[in-house]
Amino acid sequence: MKRKLLTALLYGLPVIFFAVCYFLITTTEEDIAQGANTPPDVWYDLLAAFRNNARLSDMYAWAVINFFDYQYSFGVDTIFRLIDLAAALGLLALLVSLVLGRRPRWNLKDATIFAGSFLLIFLTPFGYTLYRGFSMIHNYLIIALALLGFSLPFLRKLSGKAIPTGYRKWYLAIPMGLVFGLSANFPPLAFLASYLLVKFIEWWKIRKQKSKWHKILPESWEWLMVGSMIYSMLIGYILGPGVSGYASDPVYTVSYDYVAVADIVTSLGGSVIRLVKHVIVNFGRTFVPALLFLALSWTIAWVYSKKTKMKLEFLPQEVGTRNLLMAILTFCGFCTLAGTQIIMPIRLCLPAYLGLVVVLLVLGVNWWKQLRPSQNALEFMGVGFAILIIVLISVRSFLAWDFHERVGDVLQTIEKSDESSLCINLDEATQRRKTPFNIMQQEETFVERRTTEQIIYGKRVTYCPR
């Protein structure tokens, strides 16, 4: 009974966390700019988002935000908030599936891995992409689900695990490729580079054995998935704006230090120095949190092995598992390098970090198998994970409710005002002092950033001097 209760807690607590996030959240400045609480015009928003960035994730975010009220009240946006909740849980389920090589089951081991994947994301700054604001949530839920869902059969094949039957059918393989290719800018390019490198290494190993070349040829489902991915990437870059949007956006040119090709031509030395700086910063942001978790978990495993006099090896012995780890690390490297033209914000590092989460969990499961600890040790770990998640839920609930109430008062004042124009004092409408890395806090609703005014409840809202 105790194990069943703990299993239910480890699967259920993340549900509570996401429910708090998605039902207490107040729409942010970017949500309002994209049309929150305005009459829906889905087709117009889809086209506008495509012209702006040509990403399926942006197209979805722009199209559905019209259905959201500024704060939750029972209505149509309930459906979309529940979809967000299901998508977030699906993301964790896909991570566990990649680690185990099968679907997660209702047992304590799988539930512990499920909770572990949650903690590896939300104990780091990467978690904010899934609770900071709807424009970000909708973007990165789509990006993460597309990446993990698309890569699953390739990684299963590489590790020698069974490939879900559905992926071998054209009616799933083609849509998966189309969605992934148009989901984001960097991950499809990084996947393609990784896939080609893996195929080249496989060919190099058997290059002198021509009779075995057929073994490395892509299967029909691979042709369909990769081909449709490339097709939708070309649509995004040819019919969409490509990277031109970044070159003209001050957020990227100034805040993220965008290095244009023209800069490299006119100032080679200075541009190279900036690009090297970008590489160092980007790899640091992506890999350092994972390395810290790796060092901590390896230290615990090593100490336990010494205490019990059990043999412990860092890397798994199974060739398939080693191939899986190397392929994921290759993708993480390419995905980080793909953003070298800018200093990547944390949100753009998320796809690579999700790959590192899989690596950490695969290594952890491997060490667990080698050490063969008692069931009490698994229960102890599960209890520890549950306590950590409860702490995160408590912190998130307090901060979300505090923001919800204070901004709710401002929104109510705007709604009830008879004036067509109002001035908002930002000092009264912003959050409390930021926590480190803004963990567990959401983006602001009233900020003087993209525009000096917003249209809220049909009224022109400007900002008073501080």
mmCIF file of C-alpha atoms in Angstrom, residues 111-393:
data_model
loop_
_atom_site.group_PDB
_atom_site.id
_atom_site.type_symbol
_atom_site.label_atom_id
_atom_site.label_comp_id
_atom_site.label_asym_id
_atom_site.label_seq_id
_atom_site.Cartn_x
_atom_site.Cartn_y
_atom_site.Cartn_z
ATOM 1 C CA ALA A 111 7.224 6.931 -11.266
ATOM 2 C CA THR A 112 10.561 7.877 -9.683
ATOM 3 C CA ILE A 113 12.101 8.435 -13.121
ATOM 4 C CA PHE A 114 9.027 10.490 -14.086
ATOM 5 C CA ALA A 115 9.449 12.683 -10.999
ATOM 6 C CA GLY A 116 13.197 12.831 -11.576
ATOM 7 C CA SER A 117 12.725 14.182 -15.099
ATOM 8 C CA PHE A 118 10.367 16.824 -13.683
ATOM 9 C CA LEU A 119 12.926 17.917 -11.078
ATOM 10 C CA LEU A 120 15.808 18.006 -13.562
ATOM 11 C CA ILE A 121 13.841 20.600 -15.520
ATOM 12 C CA PHE A 122 12.159 22.648 -12.805
ATOM 13 C CA LEU A 123 15.066 22.883 -10.387
ATOM 14 C CA THR A 124 16.877 24.807 -13.130
ATOM 15 C CA PRO A 125 16.184 28.077 -14.993
ATOM 16 C CA PHE A 126 15.034 25.962 -17.983
ATOM 17 C CA GLY A 127 11.731 25.290 -16.259
ATOM 18 C CA TYR A 128 10.538 28.886 -16.741
ATOM 19 C CA THR A 129 9.823 28.164 -20.411
ATOM 20 C CA LEU A 130 6.861 26.079 -19.254
ATOM 21 C CA TYR A 131 5.307 28.431 -16.674
ATOM 22 C CA ARG A 132 6.476 32.037 -17.287
ATOM 23 C CA GLY A 133 3.790 33.098 -19.792
ATOM 24 C CA PHE A 134 1.425 31.579 -22.344
ATOM 25 C CA SER A 135 3.270 32.894 -25.391
ATOM 26 C CA MET A 136 6.343 31.029 -24.141
ATOM 27 C CA ILE A 137 4.476 27.983 -22.817
ATOM 28 C CA HIS A 138 2.658 27.369 -26.090
ATOM 29 C CA ASN A 139 5.852 27.819 -28.089
ATOM 30 C CA TYR A 140 8.080 25.516 -26.101
ATOM 31 C CA LEU A 141 5.516 22.836 -25.358
ATOM 32 C CA ILE A 142 5.099 22.447 -29.126
ATOM 33 C CA ILE A 143 8.861 22.537 -29.719
ATOM 34 C CA ALA A 144 9.634 20.009 -26.981
ATOM 35 C CA LEU A 145 6.844 17.595 -27.912
ATOM 36 C CA ALA A 146 7.752 17.745 -31.601
ATOM 37 C CA LEU A 147 11.439 17.122 -30.850
ATOM 38 C CA LEU A 148 10.918 14.220 -28.446
ATOM 39 C CA GLY A 149 8.131 12.616 -30.456
ATOM 40 C CA PHE A 150 10.059 12.850 -33.718
ATOM 41 C CA SER A 151 13.360 11.566 -32.320
ATOM 42 C CA LEU A 152 11.851 8.644 -30.388
ATOM 43 C CA PRO A 153 11.872 6.003 -33.181
ATOM 44 C CA PHE A 154 15.384 6.959 -34.318
ATOM 45 C CA LEU A 155 16.768 6.646 -30.791
ATOM 46 C CA ARG A 156 14.863 3.409 -30.194
ATOM 47 C CA LYS A 157 16.395 1.939 -33.344
ATOM 48 C CA LEU A 158 19.866 3.143 -32.417
ATOM 49 C CA SER A 159 19.658 1.578 -28.963
ATOM 50 C CA GLY A 160 18.202 -1.694 -30.224
ATOM 51 C CA LYS A 161 14.773 -1.152 -28.638
ATOM 52 C CA ALA A 162 11.409 -1.803 -30.275
ATOM 53 C CA ILE A 163 10.053 0.964 -32.511
ATOM 54 C CA PRO A 164 6.339 1.775 -32.001
ATOM 55 C CA THR A 165 4.378 0.319 -34.915
ATOM 56 C CA GLY A 166 2.648 3.601 -35.708
ATOM 57 C CA TYR A 167 5.873 5.279 -36.810
ATOM 58 C CA ARG A 168 6.227 2.759 -39.625
ATOM 59 C CA LYS A 169 2.945 3.968 -41.139
ATOM 60 C CA TRP A 170 3.075 6.816 -43.654
ATOM 61 C CA TYR A 171 0.056 8.552 -42.107
ATOM 62 C CA LEU A 172 2.044 9.129 -38.900
ATOM 63 C CA ALA A 173 5.594 9.393 -40.261
ATOM 64 C CA ILE A 174 4.827 12.224 -42.709
ATOM 65 C CA PRO A 175 2.855 14.461 -40.279
ATOM 66 C CA MET A 176 5.521 13.952 -37.614
ATOM 67 C CA GLY A 177 8.198 15.135 -40.035
ATOM 68 C CA LEU A 178 6.164 18.105 -41.228
ATOM 69 C CA VAL A 179 5.399 19.239 -37.685
ATOM 70 C CA PHE A 180 8.967 18.846 -36.431
ATOM 71 C CA GLY A 181 10.532 20.596 -39.429
ATOM 72 C CA LEU A 182 8.340 23.648 -38.897
ATOM 73 C CA SER A 183 8.314 23.579 -35.082
ATOM 74 C CA ALA A 184 11.500 25.565 -34.422
ATOM 75 C CA ASN A 185 14.636 26.984 -36.035
ATOM 76 C CA PHE A 186 17.560 25.137 -34.440
ATOM 77 C CA PRO A 187 16.415 21.602 -33.426
ATOM 78 C CA PRO A 188 15.559 20.310 -36.960
ATOM 79 C CA LEU A 189 18.922 21.510 -38.289
ATOM 80 C CA ALA A 190 20.721 19.925 -35.336
ATOM 81 C CA PHE A 191 18.811 16.659 -35.778
ATOM 82 C CA LEU A 192 19.634 16.512 -39.497
ATOM 83 C CA ALA A 193 23.334 17.122 -38.836
ATOM 84 C CA SER A 194 23.352 14.464 -36.093
ATOM 85 C CA TYR A 195 21.498 11.949 -38.252
ATOM 86 C CA LEU A 196 23.908 12.381 -41.157
ATOM 87 C CA LEU A 197 26.922 12.092 -38.842
ATOM 88 C CA VAL A 198 25.575 8.894 -37.276
ATOM 89 C CA LYS A 199 24.970 7.395 -40.715
ATOM 90 C CA PHE A 200 28.480 8.385 -41.800
ATOM 91 C CA ILE A 201 30.024 6.732 -38.735
ATOM 92 C CA GLU A 202 28.007 3.580 -39.367
ATOM 93 C CA TRP A 203 29.217 3.536 -42.968
ATOM 94 C CA TRP A 204 32.819 4.190 -41.923
ATOM 95 C CA LYS A 205 32.795 1.171 -39.621
ATOM 96 C CA ILE A 206 31.727 -1.203 -42.412
ATOM 97 C CA ARG A 207 33.057 0.664 -45.454
ATOM 98 C CA LYS A 208 35.282 -2.269 -46.407
ATOM 99 C CA GLN A 209 32.399 -4.739 -46.152
ATOM 100 C CA LYS A 210 30.188 -3.756 -49.069
ATOM 101 C CA SER A 211 27.924 -6.722 -48.449
ATOM 102 C CA LYS A 212 26.778 -5.053 -45.218
ATOM 103 C CA TRP A 213 26.069 -1.595 -46.635
ATOM 104 C CA HIS A 214 22.383 -2.380 -46.947
ATOM 105 C CA LYS A 215 22.166 -2.670 -43.152
ATOM 106 C CA ILE A 216 22.762 1.042 -42.654
ATOM 107 C CA LEU A 217 20.374 2.245 -45.348
ATOM 108 C CA PRO A 218 17.410 4.198 -43.941
ATOM 109 C CA GLU A 219 14.151 2.274 -43.691
ATOM 110 C CA SER A 220 11.065 3.553 -45.457
ATOM 111 C CA TRP A 221 9.729 5.288 -42.352
ATOM 112 C CA GLU A 222 13.055 7.089 -41.933
ATOM 113 C CA TRP A 223 12.919 8.382 -45.519
ATOM 114 C CA LEU A 224 9.375 9.614 -44.936
ATOM 115 C CA MET A 225 10.105 11.324 -41.627
ATOM 116 C CA VAL A 226 13.389 12.958 -42.607
ATOM 117 C CA GLY A 227 12.129 13.868 -46.084
ATOM 118 C CA SER A 228 8.965 15.524 -44.795
ATOM 119 C CA MET A 229 11.018 17.306 -42.118
ATOM 120 C CA ILE A 230 13.332 18.793 -44.772
ATOM 121 C CA TYR A 231 10.322 19.734 -46.909
ATOM 122 C CA SER A 232 8.659 21.730 -44.122
ATOM 123 C CA MET A 233 12.009 23.329 -43.177
ATOM 124 C CA LEU A 234 12.331 24.587 -46.747
ATOM 125 C CA ILE A 235 8.796 25.965 -46.631
ATOM 126 C CA GLY A 236 9.662 27.893 -43.484
ATOM 127 C CA TYR A 237 12.907 29.314 -44.845
ATOM 128 C CA ILE A 238 11.771 29.995 -48.436
ATOM 129 C CA LEU A 239 8.184 31.170 -47.969
ATOM 130 C CA GLY A 240 8.741 32.521 -44.464
ATOM 131 C CA PRO A 241 11.160 35.202 -43.279
ATOM 132 C CA GLY A 242 14.015 32.770 -42.556
ATOM 133 C CA VAL A 243 16.403 34.439 -40.116
ATOM 134 C CA SER A 244 15.721 37.949 -41.398
ATOM 135 C CA GLY A 245 13.398 38.560 -38.466
ATOM 136 C CA TYR A 246 16.287 38.140 -36.052
ATOM 137 C CA ALA A 247 18.497 40.511 -38.043
ATOM 138 C CA SER A 248 15.997 43.356 -37.660
ATOM 139 C CA ASP A 249 14.729 42.709 -34.129
ATOM 140 C CA PRO A 250 16.478 44.860 -31.474
ATOM 141 C CA VAL A 251 15.949 42.076 -28.918
ATOM 142 C CA TYR A 252 18.349 39.904 -30.922
ATOM 143 C CA THR A 253 20.645 42.521 -32.438
ATOM 144 C CA VAL A 254 21.259 44.303 -29.130
ATOM 145 C CA SER A 255 20.287 42.098 -26.163
ATOM 146 C CA TYR A 256 21.526 38.849 -27.718
ATOM 147 C CA ASP A 257 24.414 40.393 -29.694
ATOM 148 C CA TYR A 258 23.377 39.070 -33.131
ATOM 149 C CA VAL A 259 26.365 38.679 -35.458
ATOM 150 C CA ALA A 260 25.167 39.101 -39.045
ATOM 151 C CA VAL A 261 27.046 37.640 -41.988
ATOM 152 C CA ALA A 262 27.743 41.218 -43.128
ATOM 153 C CA ASP A 263 29.491 41.868 -39.802
ATOM 154 C CA ILE A 264 31.795 38.908 -40.393
ATOM 155 C CA VAL A 265 32.699 40.193 -43.863
ATOM 156 C CA THR A 266 33.386 43.775 -42.755
ATOM 157 C CA SER A 267 35.001 43.012 -39.383
ATOM 158 C CA LEU A 268 36.359 39.472 -39.345
ATOM 159 C CA GLY A 269 38.518 39.716 -36.222
ATOM 160 C CA GLY A 270 35.925 41.373 -34.013
ATOM 161 C CA SER A 271 33.174 39.066 -35.263
ATOM 162 C CA VAL A 272 35.238 35.951 -34.548
ATOM 163 C CA ILE A 273 35.856 37.139 -30.982
ATOM 164 C CA ARG A 274 32.127 37.713 -30.501
ATOM 165 C CA LEU A 275 31.269 34.301 -31.974
ATOM 166 C CA VAL A 276 33.772 32.553 -29.696
ATOM 167 C CA LYS A 277 32.223 34.365 -26.740
ATOM 168 C CA HIS A 278 28.787 33.189 -27.866
ATOM 169 C CA VAL A 279 29.946 29.577 -28.096
ATOM 170 C CA ILE A 280 31.395 29.655 -24.574
ATOM 171 C CA VAL A 281 28.316 31.292 -23.065
ATOM 172 C CA ASN A 282 25.858 29.066 -24.932
ATOM 173 C CA PHE A 283 27.611 25.823 -23.995
ATOM 174 C CA GLY A 284 27.929 27.048 -20.414
ATOM 175 C CA ARG A 285 24.217 27.805 -20.152
ATOM 176 C CA THR A 286 23.253 24.471 -21.664
ATOM 177 C CA PHE A 287 25.768 22.030 -20.208
ATOM 178 C CA VAL A 288 26.787 23.441 -16.793
ATOM 179 C CA PRO A 289 23.454 22.677 -15.027
ATOM 180 C CA ALA A 290 23.551 19.123 -16.415
ATOM 181 C CA LEU A 291 27.180 18.698 -15.355
ATOM 182 C CA LEU A 292 26.320 19.830 -11.819
ATOM 183 C CA PHE A 293 23.539 17.237 -11.586
ATOM 184 C CA LEU A 294 25.871 14.645 -13.082
ATOM 185 C CA ALA A 295 28.621 15.376 -10.560
ATOM 186 C CA LEU A 296 26.184 15.187 -7.640
ATOM 187 C CA SER A 297 24.536 11.927 -8.719
ATOM 188 C CA TRP A 298 27.856 10.278 -9.632
ATOM 189 C CA THR A 299 29.335 11.232 -6.255
ATOM 190 C CA ILE A 300 26.387 9.653 -4.429
ATOM 191 C CA ALA A 301 26.602 6.495 -6.560
ATOM 192 C CA TRP A 302 30.378 6.269 -6.135
ATOM 193 C CA VAL A 303 30.205 6.674 -2.350
ATOM 194 C CA TYR A 304 27.501 4.010 -2.178
ATOM 195 C CA SER A 305 29.586 1.643 -4.316
ATOM 196 C CA LYS A 306 32.566 2.077 -1.998
ATOM 197 C CA LYS A 307 30.435 1.510 1.064
ATOM 198 C CA THR A 308 28.873 -1.667 -0.325
ATOM 199 C CA LYS A 309 32.034 -2.737 -2.207
ATOM 200 C CA MET A 310 30.070 -2.990 -5.453
ATOM 201 C CA LYS A 311 31.761 -2.494 -8.817
ATOM 202 C CA LEU A 312 30.578 0.663 -10.543
ATOM 203 C CA GLU A 313 31.374 1.783 -14.089
ATOM 204 C CA PHE A 314 30.524 5.257 -15.329
ATOM 205 C CA LEU A 315 29.377 4.270 -18.825
ATOM 206 C CA PRO A 316 26.972 1.426 -19.642
ATOM 207 C CA GLN A 317 28.375 -1.688 -21.268
ATOM 208 C CA GLU A 318 25.522 -2.182 -23.725
ATOM 209 C CA VAL A 319 26.566 -1.002 -27.181
ATOM 210 C CA GLY A 320 23.055 0.191 -27.987
ATOM 211 C CA THR A 321 22.885 2.357 -24.872
ATOM 212 C CA ARG A 322 26.311 3.851 -25.619
ATOM 213 C CA ASN A 323 25.162 4.643 -29.160
ATOM 214 C CA LEU A 324 22.069 6.296 -27.736
ATOM 215 C CA LEU A 325 24.122 8.504 -25.408
ATOM 216 C CA MET A 326 26.580 9.525 -28.112
ATOM 217 C CA ALA A 327 23.804 10.384 -30.568
ATOM 218 C CA ILE A 328 22.006 12.561 -28.009
ATOM 219 C CA LEU A 329 25.205 14.348 -26.970
ATOM 220 C CA THR A 330 25.965 14.975 -30.642
ATOM 221 C CA PHE A 331 22.523 16.521 -31.098
ATOM 222 C CA CYS A 332 22.992 18.677 -27.989
ATOM 223 C CA GLY A 333 26.295 19.943 -29.347
ATOM 224 C CA PHE A 334 24.911 20.744 -32.794
ATOM 225 C CA CYS A 335 21.786 22.349 -31.313
ATOM 226 C CA THR A 336 23.928 24.656 -29.192
ATOM 227 C CA LEU A 337 26.337 25.457 -32.034
ATOM 228 C CA ALA A 338 23.405 26.303 -34.314
ATOM 229 C CA GLY A 339 22.745 29.392 -32.200
ATOM 230 C CA THR A 340 26.296 30.727 -32.359
ATOM 231 C CA GLN A 341 25.221 33.954 -34.075
ATOM 232 C CA ILE A 342 23.559 35.084 -30.854
ATOM 233 C CA ILE A 343 23.980 34.705 -27.110
ATOM 234 C CA MET A 344 21.188 32.206 -26.701
ATOM 235 C CA PRO A 345 18.617 32.958 -24.000
ATOM 236 C CA ILE A 346 17.803 30.042 -21.720
ATOM 237 C CA ARG A 347 14.612 29.236 -23.621
ATOM 238 C CA LEU A 348 16.510 28.561 -26.861
ATOM 239 C CA CYS A 349 18.822 26.201 -24.956
ATOM 240 C CA LEU A 350 15.858 24.086 -23.776
ATOM 241 C CA PRO A 351 15.849 21.515 -26.646
ATOM 242 C CA ALA A 352 19.527 20.695 -26.054
ATOM 243 C CA TYR A 353 19.008 20.546 -22.306
ATOM 244 C CA LEU A 354 16.117 18.083 -22.711
ATOM 245 C CA GLY A 355 18.570 15.813 -24.501
ATOM 246 C CA LEU A 356 20.951 16.140 -21.557
ATOM 247 C CA VAL A 357 18.105 15.221 -19.188
ATOM 248 C CA VAL A 358 17.711 11.937 -21.077
ATOM 249 C CA VAL A 359 21.473 11.348 -20.832
ATOM 250 C CA LEU A 360 21.451 11.980 -17.064
ATOM 251 C CA LEU A 361 18.528 9.646 -16.485
ATOM 252 C CA VAL A 362 19.971 6.871 -18.679
ATOM 253 C CA LEU A 363 23.246 7.041 -16.755
ATOM 254 C CA GLY A 364 21.390 7.092 -13.429
ATOM 255 C CA VAL A 365 19.313 4.030 -14.349
ATOM 256 C CA ASN A 366 22.497 2.248 -15.442
ATOM 257 C CA TRP A 367 24.244 2.979 -12.127
ATOM 258 C CA TRP A 368 21.151 1.805 -10.256
ATOM 259 C CA LYS A 369 21.251 -1.521 -12.085
ATOM 260 C CA GLN A 370 24.918 -1.983 -11.248
ATOM 261 C CA LEU A 371 24.544 -1.161 -7.551
ATOM 262 C CA ARG A 372 21.327 -3.146 -7.074
ATOM 263 C CA PRO A 373 20.204 -1.221 -3.952
ATOM 264 C CA SER A 374 17.329 -2.429 -1.800
ATOM 265 C CA GLN A 375 13.705 -1.514 -2.348
ATOM 266 C CA ASN A 376 13.946 0.695 0.723
ATOM 267 C CA ALA A 377 16.509 2.819 -1.131
ATOM 268 C CA LEU A 378 14.057 3.321 -4.017
ATOM 269 C CA GLU A 379 11.336 4.308 -1.567
ATOM 270 C CA PHE A 380 13.717 6.718 0.169
ATOM 271 C CA MET A 381 14.556 8.352 -3.166
ATOM 272 C CA GLY A 382 10.884 8.540 -4.078
ATOM 273 C CA VAL A 383 10.007 10.231 -0.789
ATOM 274 C CA GLY A 384 12.832 12.733 -1.309
ATOM 275 C CA PHE A 385 11.599 13.549 -4.820
ATOM 276 C CA ALA A 386 8.025 13.945 -3.559
ATOM 277 C CA ILE A 387 9.124 16.388 -0.852
ATOM 278 C CA LEU A 388 11.085 18.467 -3.378
ATOM 279 C CA ILE A 389 8.090 18.652 -5.724
ATOM 280 C CA ILE A 390 5.803 19.669 -2.847
ATOM 281 C CA VAL A 391 8.231 22.498 -2.051
ATOM 282 C CA LEU A 392 8.163 23.632 -5.693
ATOM 283 C CA ILE A 393 4.360 23.497 -5.734
#
